[in-house]
């Protein structure tokens, strides 16, 4: 299963790596912004249209 | 305008042509220009939201999810409610707009409108039935809304409260004929205890410590040997304090989420070093406030925005009572003048953005509210100027900066309301004039000495508190103090007063909603003299006011337990101290008023009846009754007699002006008979917002010659459009006959002035002289439209070219293209007063 922690947009919390935020760049007709919503590292990202595989470092 | 044309035309050329909106666009910084254009226009146009603006489903889903999860929880309702609030803040999507230095929004995304599904099922059904506001895909999301609505049926605030209201009063009120809005504590608007939370002495962390101490103390007390009534009440207090704490802790957490997002952007995405620095400043700011008191202007603005965002998460708020120069001014002074950490230009950017952050705020509202507030989401009237608690001039550099920034960003909401007093400096007056001359329609002018005295007269606020007043919505002053501040205002104490005179002719039967609403006064045709007629008018007035006030009083009495506000309580000293919800009437001094829409029609109608029926005996009451029932059809000559040959308010004519005073006197006497749950009075406040258009098809023909469907008069004491024939001084003299301290709460006066006549220094001197006359006559309010007919007619013909033209509608401003054609025509019809 593909999970959120494998995604570029997932930023884990420092004190709890199982939780984090899904941060994405959005451009709407009037403005550009970054949005953030809470996510869990092991959430299923299989159906997520914004999923982008994190590059291995 | 095409970019090339904008580039090739100078600021001076635009100003010469009075195209202030293009001049502003050229003058403002790139940041302000971006942020101003980034705003999604949320004010409804003709009752409908603009394309692209959508109901925020996320918040409604989060709210519902938590409510379902806690259904079987043994927690008290106030605790459950606080947990729902916290769940929303912890899980909602947040965003930071490019170039922004301030963050925080009511919805989840910039184009969304916060939707609170727990307020009223009638609102929820509007969300379901408005496909233009439902996010795509509409069919899928309509099902989501259906599920949410089904859950809340019978559980919303209004659904729960309706069965415990007096059903007869409720039906009359909800018929839409005499009132406006519903009696809900979380569906009106709230002021804040700014003296407690906005003076830099404490913030959320310190309040939480105080709450912990209170909880520990009382918890220990209730477990000592003994039992009494106080201990029984203490359990409720403990629940309230716990709930306040839950909301404040959630408030600190969401600020930290913003801080974290700013750091993530700075460290992972942003390449511009200057912007990185700004993002880190945002992070530091949100780590500081609201947990701790602000230290600088950015933190102070951010703190305020967070408090407003949280308050608007807890309740639907239709206004924005505040006094930004008074509470943020010391930080402006520190940053700009003392520490010099901000240049004036940088400060102006922050001030402009602070205005923009408010301009974008929107919560989904019912259609009757949208129609009554065309072009805006609510009346964000920010109070500036005035005096401090010792009576000294409170104007500061931020007072001026707010007006300068307003001219640059040119939003219709928020607007500014200036507390004029004799010590205001000329440089400040010039800024007020310039804003109005540039067509903003604000600041309006409020007569501070009169309104301080008025506030003391009607409610007994002590002078030191009365001097700290801020407008509640459009016009009503209320102190921002511990026992003075108003925790909620229910808009349904808004009377459609033209029904008073209409019901005299129908014996209280309303032909529009087909029910008996008013008093069953005798057949009007039987009245032998004007005194009998006036007695019927007085009884109808008392009946309508009573129906509306009883409903508000009932809701207010039930509010602390049925619709509590733990967050608002958590930022209110009186609740921290007492453990009572801030809505509890026992800890508020009381600041209620009846907003009197469509008031002046009564005065002109009474004068017409007195003159043409009882004195000239040209017509009988039976003939007039029949004419009104037929909407004057086939009786145009008679109708014009009532329009042209009866005295009209606003012409310094004692005949009709005395009738105004008599009507106000009757209302003022009855205002002291009506009491709110705090035991205080219910004075009237004549004004209209857009009610004069909203009610046009609800009010029948009237003896002033008005037909069903005609727009009603626009102001609270403004003469009818075109009926003031004797010039501006006569209008002021008529209005000056009213005692603005004891005659009522406040009185809205619209005036149109010629922008051409008011150009240059001569124009300023003319206006200053006019304002001096206004002040000398003791009139409490005045506001101006200074856009000429040619511009307004051009905007009607070619709205795309004139998107940014702003007009003063009533207690608020709006973009001209965003109000209905009927309202546009009504504004154009207002007499342009020549001064001098």
PDB file of C-alpha atoms in Angstrom, chain B residues 134-317:
ATOM      1  CA  UNK B 134     -22.064  23.976  -3.870  1.00  0.00           C
ATOM      2  CA  UNK B 135     -18.528  22.885  -4.798  1.00  0.00           C
ATOM      3  CA  UNK B 136     -18.039  20.714  -7.873  1.00  0.00           C
ATOM      4  CA  UNK B 137     -19.064  18.016  -8.512  1.00  0.00           C
ATOM      5  CA  UNK B 138     -22.433  19.399  -7.450  1.00  0.00           C
ATOM      6  CA  UNK B 139     -24.357  16.114  -7.493  1.00  0.00           C
ATOM      7  CA  UNK B 140     -21.802  14.378  -5.266  1.00  0.00           C
ATOM      8  CA  UNK B 141     -21.501  17.271  -2.846  1.00  0.00           C
ATOM      9  CA  UNK B 142     -25.228  17.803  -2.695  1.00  0.00           C
ATOM     10  CA  UNK B 143     -25.408  14.287  -1.286  1.00  0.00           C
ATOM     11  CA  UNK B 144     -22.739  15.185   1.269  1.00  0.00           C
ATOM     12  CA  UNK B 145     -24.798  18.214   2.283  1.00  0.00           C
ATOM     13  CA  UNK B 146     -27.939  16.081   2.503  1.00  0.00           C
ATOM     14  CA  UNK B 147     -26.191  13.725   4.923  1.00  0.00           C
ATOM     15  CA  UNK B 148     -24.942  16.614   7.038  1.00  0.00           C
ATOM     16  CA  UNK B 149     -28.374  18.239   7.059  1.00  0.00           C
ATOM     17  CA  UNK B 150     -30.123  15.005   7.958  1.00  0.00           C
ATOM     18  CA  UNK B 151     -27.879  14.595  10.969  1.00  0.00           C
ATOM     19  CA  UNK B 152     -28.555  18.108  12.268  1.00  0.00           C
ATOM     20  CA  UNK B 153     -32.347  18.124  11.849  1.00  0.00           C
ATOM     21  CA  UNK B 154     -33.742  18.697  15.324  1.00  0.00           C
ATOM     22  CA  UNK B 155     -30.257  19.258  16.764  1.00  0.00           C
ATOM     23  CA  UNK B 156     -29.339  22.741  15.545  1.00  0.00           C
ATOM     24  CA  UNK B 157     -29.558  25.730  17.858  1.00  0.00           C
ATOM     25  CA  UNK B 158     -32.699  27.067  16.226  1.00  0.00           C
ATOM     26  CA  UNK B 159     -34.343  23.657  15.944  1.00  0.00           C
ATOM     27  CA  UNK B 160     -33.807  23.105  19.650  1.00  0.00           C
ATOM     28  CA  UNK B 161     -34.999  26.540  20.640  1.00  0.00           C
ATOM     29  CA  UNK B 162     -38.068  26.920  18.460  1.00  0.00           C
ATOM     30  CA  UNK B 163     -40.283  24.645  20.565  1.00  0.00           C
ATOM     31  CA  UNK B 164     -39.565  26.673  23.686  1.00  0.00           C
ATOM     32  CA  UNK B 165     -40.473  30.013  22.130  1.00  0.00           C
ATOM     33  CA  UNK B 166     -43.945  31.508  22.167  1.00  0.00           C
ATOM     34  CA  UNK B 167     -45.209  30.016  18.913  1.00  0.00           C
ATOM     35  CA  UNK B 168     -47.524  32.910  18.030  1.00  0.00           C
ATOM     36  CA  UNK B 169     -44.744  35.487  18.363  1.00  0.00           C
ATOM     37  CA  UNK B 170     -42.338  33.230  16.530  1.00  0.00           C
ATOM     38  CA  UNK B 171     -44.658  32.735  13.565  1.00  0.00           C
ATOM     39  CA  UNK B 172     -45.285  36.476  13.280  1.00  0.00           C
ATOM     40  CA  UNK B 173     -41.595  37.169  13.427  1.00  0.00           C
ATOM     41  CA  UNK B 174     -40.584  34.454  10.991  1.00  0.00           C
ATOM     42  CA  UNK B 175     -43.277  35.538   8.552  1.00  0.00           C
ATOM     43  CA  UNK B 176     -40.715  38.064   7.373  1.00  0.00           C
ATOM     44  CA  UNK B 177     -43.145  40.957   7.466  1.00  0.00           C
ATOM     45  CA  UNK B 178     -42.097  42.772  10.627  1.00  0.00           C
ATOM     46  CA  UNK B 179     -38.709  41.370  11.580  1.00  0.00           C
ATOM     47  CA  UNK B 180     -35.414  40.381  10.063  1.00  0.00           C
ATOM     48  CA  UNK B 181     -33.355  37.444  11.254  1.00  0.00           C
ATOM     49  CA  UNK B 182     -33.771  34.809  13.915  1.00  0.00           C
ATOM     50  CA  UNK B 183     -33.284  34.958  17.675  1.00  0.00           C
ATOM     51  CA  UNK B 184     -30.023  33.042  17.970  1.00  0.00           C
ATOM     52  CA  UNK B 185     -27.090  33.812  20.241  1.00  0.00           C
ATOM     53  CA  UNK B 186     -24.687  32.209  17.782  1.00  0.00           C
ATOM     54  CA  UNK B 187     -26.274  33.830  14.772  1.00  0.00           C
ATOM     55  CA  UNK B 188     -25.966  37.560  15.299  1.00  0.00           C
ATOM     56  CA  UNK B 189     -22.687  39.135  16.227  1.00  0.00           C
ATOM     57  CA  UNK B 190     -20.543  39.762  19.260  1.00  0.00           C
ATOM     58  CA  UNK B 191     -18.367  42.480  20.608  1.00  0.00           C
ATOM     59  CA  UNK B 192     -15.305  41.607  22.687  1.00  0.00           C
ATOM     60  CA  UNK B 193     -13.925  42.498  26.075  1.00  0.00           C
ATOM     61  CA  UNK B 194     -11.060  44.327  24.377  1.00  0.00           C
ATOM     62  CA  UNK B 195     -10.064  45.996  27.629  1.00  0.00           C
ATOM     63  CA  UNK B 196      -9.255  42.527  28.961  1.00  0.00           C
ATOM     64  CA  UNK B 197      -7.617  40.856  25.987  1.00  0.00           C
ATOM     65  CA  UNK B 198      -6.308  43.606  23.736  1.00  0.00           C
ATOM     66  CA  UNK B 199      -4.344  45.834  26.066  1.00  0.00           C
ATOM     67  CA  UNK B 200      -1.151  43.732  26.092  1.00  0.00           C
ATOM     68  CA  UNK B 201      -1.563  42.580  29.689  1.00  0.00           C
ATOM     69  CA  UNK B 202      -2.474  38.959  29.059  1.00  0.00           C
ATOM     70  CA  UNK B 203      -3.178  36.424  26.356  1.00  0.00           C
ATOM     71  CA  UNK B 204      -4.377  32.820  26.130  1.00  0.00           C
ATOM     72  CA  UNK B 205      -1.594  31.120  28.131  1.00  0.00           C
ATOM     73  CA  UNK B 206      -2.067  33.439  31.089  1.00  0.00           C
ATOM     74  CA  UNK B 207      -5.829  32.991  30.938  1.00  0.00           C
ATOM     75  CA  UNK B 208      -5.409  29.201  30.893  1.00  0.00           C
ATOM     76  CA  UNK B 209      -3.248  29.471  34.033  1.00  0.00           C
ATOM     77  CA  UNK B 210      -5.974  31.557  35.644  1.00  0.00           C
ATOM     78  CA  UNK B 211      -8.601  29.000  34.629  1.00  0.00           C
ATOM     79  CA  UNK B 212      -6.499  26.189  36.121  1.00  0.00           C
ATOM     80  CA  UNK B 213      -6.304  28.062  39.398  1.00  0.00           C
ATOM     81  CA  UNK B 214     -10.070  28.637  39.390  1.00  0.00           C
ATOM     82  CA  UNK B 215     -10.801  25.004  38.577  1.00  0.00           C
ATOM     83  CA  UNK B 216      -8.457  23.733  41.308  1.00  0.00           C
ATOM     84  CA  UNK B 217      -9.891  26.085  43.913  1.00  0.00           C
ATOM     85  CA  UNK B 218     -13.520  25.300  43.219  1.00  0.00           C
ATOM     86  CA  UNK B 219     -12.895  21.601  42.745  1.00  0.00           C
ATOM     87  CA  UNK B 220     -11.398  21.533  46.197  1.00  0.00           C
ATOM     88  CA  UNK B 221     -14.250  23.568  47.674  1.00  0.00           C
ATOM     89  CA  UNK B 222     -16.977  21.306  46.334  1.00  0.00           C
ATOM     90  CA  UNK B 223     -15.336  18.268  47.874  1.00  0.00           C
ATOM     91  CA  UNK B 224     -15.130  19.683  51.390  1.00  0.00           C
ATOM     92  CA  UNK B 225     -17.719  18.479  53.903  1.00  0.00           C
ATOM     93  CA  UNK B 226     -20.950  20.358  53.338  1.00  0.00           C
ATOM     94  CA  UNK B 227     -23.655  20.964  50.748  1.00  0.00           C
ATOM     95  CA  UNK B 228     -25.466  24.084  49.606  1.00  0.00           C
ATOM     96  CA  UNK B 229     -26.858  25.888  46.576  1.00  0.00           C
ATOM     97  CA  UNK B 230     -23.509  27.462  45.725  1.00  0.00           C
ATOM     98  CA  UNK B 231     -21.911  24.056  45.460  1.00  0.00           C
ATOM     99  CA  UNK B 232     -24.686  22.924  43.134  1.00  0.00           C
ATOM    100  CA  UNK B 233     -23.973  25.885  40.855  1.00  0.00           C
ATOM    101  CA  UNK B 234     -20.249  25.264  41.040  1.00  0.00           C
ATOM    102  CA  UNK B 235     -20.488  22.140  38.878  1.00  0.00           C
ATOM    103  CA  UNK B 236     -21.777  24.256  36.017  1.00  0.00           C
ATOM    104  CA  UNK B 237     -18.992  26.748  36.561  1.00  0.00           C
ATOM    105  CA  UNK B 238     -16.418  23.977  36.458  1.00  0.00           C
ATOM    106  CA  UNK B 239     -17.840  22.800  33.142  1.00  0.00           C
ATOM    107  CA  UNK B 240     -17.780  26.327  31.746  1.00  0.00           C
ATOM    108  CA  UNK B 241     -14.185  26.885  32.827  1.00  0.00           C
ATOM    109  CA  UNK B 242     -13.142  23.528  31.390  1.00  0.00           C
ATOM    110  CA  UNK B 243     -14.842  24.382  28.109  1.00  0.00           C
ATOM    111  CA  UNK B 244     -13.144  27.783  27.939  1.00  0.00           C
ATOM    112  CA  UNK B 245      -9.803  26.114  28.506  1.00  0.00           C
ATOM    113  CA  UNK B 246     -10.423  23.568  25.724  1.00  0.00           C
ATOM    114  CA  UNK B 247     -11.141  26.365  23.226  1.00  0.00           C
ATOM    115  CA  UNK B 248      -8.162  28.518  24.221  1.00  0.00           C
ATOM    116  CA  UNK B 249      -5.786  25.567  24.009  1.00  0.00           C
ATOM    117  CA  UNK B 250      -7.145  24.787  20.552  1.00  0.00           C
ATOM    118  CA  UNK B 251      -6.582  28.429  19.632  1.00  0.00           C
ATOM    119  CA  UNK B 252      -2.910  28.172  20.568  1.00  0.00           C
ATOM    120  CA  UNK B 253      -2.574  24.907  18.607  1.00  0.00           C
ATOM    121  CA  UNK B 254      -3.957  26.271  15.359  1.00  0.00           C
ATOM    122  CA  UNK B 255      -1.626  29.265  15.577  1.00  0.00           C
ATOM    123  CA  UNK B 256       1.246  26.792  15.896  1.00  0.00           C
ATOM    124  CA  UNK B 257      -0.026  24.990  12.807  1.00  0.00           C
ATOM    125  CA  UNK B 258       0.294  28.260  10.902  1.00  0.00           C
ATOM    126  CA  UNK B 259       3.777  28.745  12.339  1.00  0.00           C
ATOM    127  CA  UNK B 260       4.766  25.262  11.217  1.00  0.00           C
ATOM    128  CA  UNK B 261       3.368  25.796   7.722  1.00  0.00           C
ATOM    129  CA  UNK B 262       5.302  29.054   7.380  1.00  0.00           C
ATOM    130  CA  UNK B 263       8.523  27.289   8.404  1.00  0.00           C
ATOM    131  CA  UNK B 264       7.877  24.390   6.012  1.00  0.00           C
ATOM    132  CA  UNK B 265       7.407  26.814   3.119  1.00  0.00           C
ATOM    133  CA  UNK B 266      10.511  28.819   4.085  1.00  0.00           C
ATOM    134  CA  UNK B 267      12.708  25.767   4.480  1.00  0.00           C
ATOM    135  CA  UNK B 268      11.455  23.608   1.620  1.00  0.00           C
ATOM    136  CA  UNK B 269       9.871  25.688  -1.102  1.00  0.00           C
ATOM    137  CA  UNK B 270      10.753  29.374  -1.007  1.00  0.00           C
ATOM    138  CA  UNK B 271      13.861  30.513  -2.850  1.00  0.00           C
ATOM    139  CA  UNK B 272      13.582  34.289  -2.462  1.00  0.00           C
ATOM    140  CA  UNK B 273      15.593  35.185   0.672  1.00  0.00           C
ATOM    141  CA  UNK B 274      13.405  38.191   1.460  1.00  0.00           C
ATOM    142  CA  UNK B 275      10.253  36.109   1.348  1.00  0.00           C
ATOM    143  CA  UNK B 276      11.959  33.400   3.425  1.00  0.00           C
ATOM    144  CA  UNK B 277      12.620  36.019   6.049  1.00  0.00           C
ATOM    145  CA  UNK B 278       8.972  37.107   5.965  1.00  0.00           C
ATOM    146  CA  UNK B 279       7.794  33.530   6.343  1.00  0.00           C
ATOM    147  CA  UNK B 280      10.044  33.025   9.351  1.00  0.00           C
ATOM    148  CA  UNK B 281       8.607  36.229  10.814  1.00  0.00           C
ATOM    149  CA  UNK B 282       5.114  34.795  10.301  1.00  0.00           C
ATOM    150  CA  UNK B 283       6.270  31.650  12.092  1.00  0.00           C
ATOM    151  CA  UNK B 284       7.662  33.621  15.031  1.00  0.00           C
ATOM    152  CA  UNK B 285       4.493  35.698  15.169  1.00  0.00           C
ATOM    153  CA  UNK B 286       2.203  32.671  15.296  1.00  0.00           C
ATOM    154  CA  UNK B 287       4.389  31.009  17.906  1.00  0.00           C
ATOM    155  CA  UNK B 288       3.983  34.140  20.019  1.00  0.00           C
ATOM    156  CA  UNK B 289       0.272  34.972  19.628  1.00  0.00           C
ATOM    157  CA  UNK B 290      -2.363  34.191  20.752  1.00  0.00           C
ATOM    158  CA  UNK B 291      -0.499  32.280  23.469  1.00  0.00           C
ATOM    159  CA  UNK B 292       1.301  35.389  24.686  1.00  0.00           C
ATOM    160  CA  UNK B 293       0.628  39.125  24.391  1.00  0.00           C
ATOM    161  CA  UNK B 294       1.840  40.839  21.212  1.00  0.00           C
ATOM    162  CA  UNK B 295       5.104  42.766  21.185  1.00  0.00           C
ATOM    163  CA  UNK B 296       4.837  44.564  17.874  1.00  0.00           C
ATOM    164  CA  UNK B 297       2.329  45.674  15.246  1.00  0.00           C
ATOM    165  CA  UNK B 298       2.403  42.472  13.211  1.00  0.00           C
ATOM    166  CA  UNK B 299       1.812  40.369  16.324  1.00  0.00           C
ATOM    167  CA  UNK B 300      -0.933  42.694  17.477  1.00  0.00           C
ATOM    168  CA  UNK B 301      -2.790  42.489  14.137  1.00  0.00           C
ATOM    169  CA  UNK B 302      -2.237  38.730  14.007  1.00  0.00           C
ATOM    170  CA  UNK B 303      -3.588  38.309  17.523  1.00  0.00           C
ATOM    171  CA  UNK B 304      -6.724  40.218  16.565  1.00  0.00           C
ATOM    172  CA  UNK B 305      -7.206  38.184  13.364  1.00  0.00           C
ATOM    173  CA  UNK B 306      -6.886  34.919  15.280  1.00  0.00           C
ATOM    174  CA  UNK B 307      -9.463  36.025  17.851  1.00  0.00           C
ATOM    175  CA  UNK B 308     -11.870  37.005  15.072  1.00  0.00           C
ATOM    176  CA  UNK B 309     -11.259  33.739  13.220  1.00  0.00           C
ATOM    177  CA  UNK B 310     -11.974  31.731  16.365  1.00  0.00           C
ATOM    178  CA  UNK B 311     -15.025  33.759  17.247  1.00  0.00           C
ATOM    179  CA  UNK B 312     -16.311  33.136  13.713  1.00  0.00           C
ATOM    180  CA  UNK B 313     -15.648  29.436  14.129  1.00  0.00           C
ATOM    181  CA  UNK B 314     -17.775  29.409  17.250  1.00  0.00           C
ATOM    182  CA  UNK B 315     -20.628  31.494  15.829  1.00  0.00           C
ATOM    183  CA  UNK B 316     -21.983  33.098  12.692  1.00  0.00           C
ATOM    184  CA  UNK B 317     -20.995  36.728  13.046  1.00  0.00           C
TER     185      UNK B 317
END
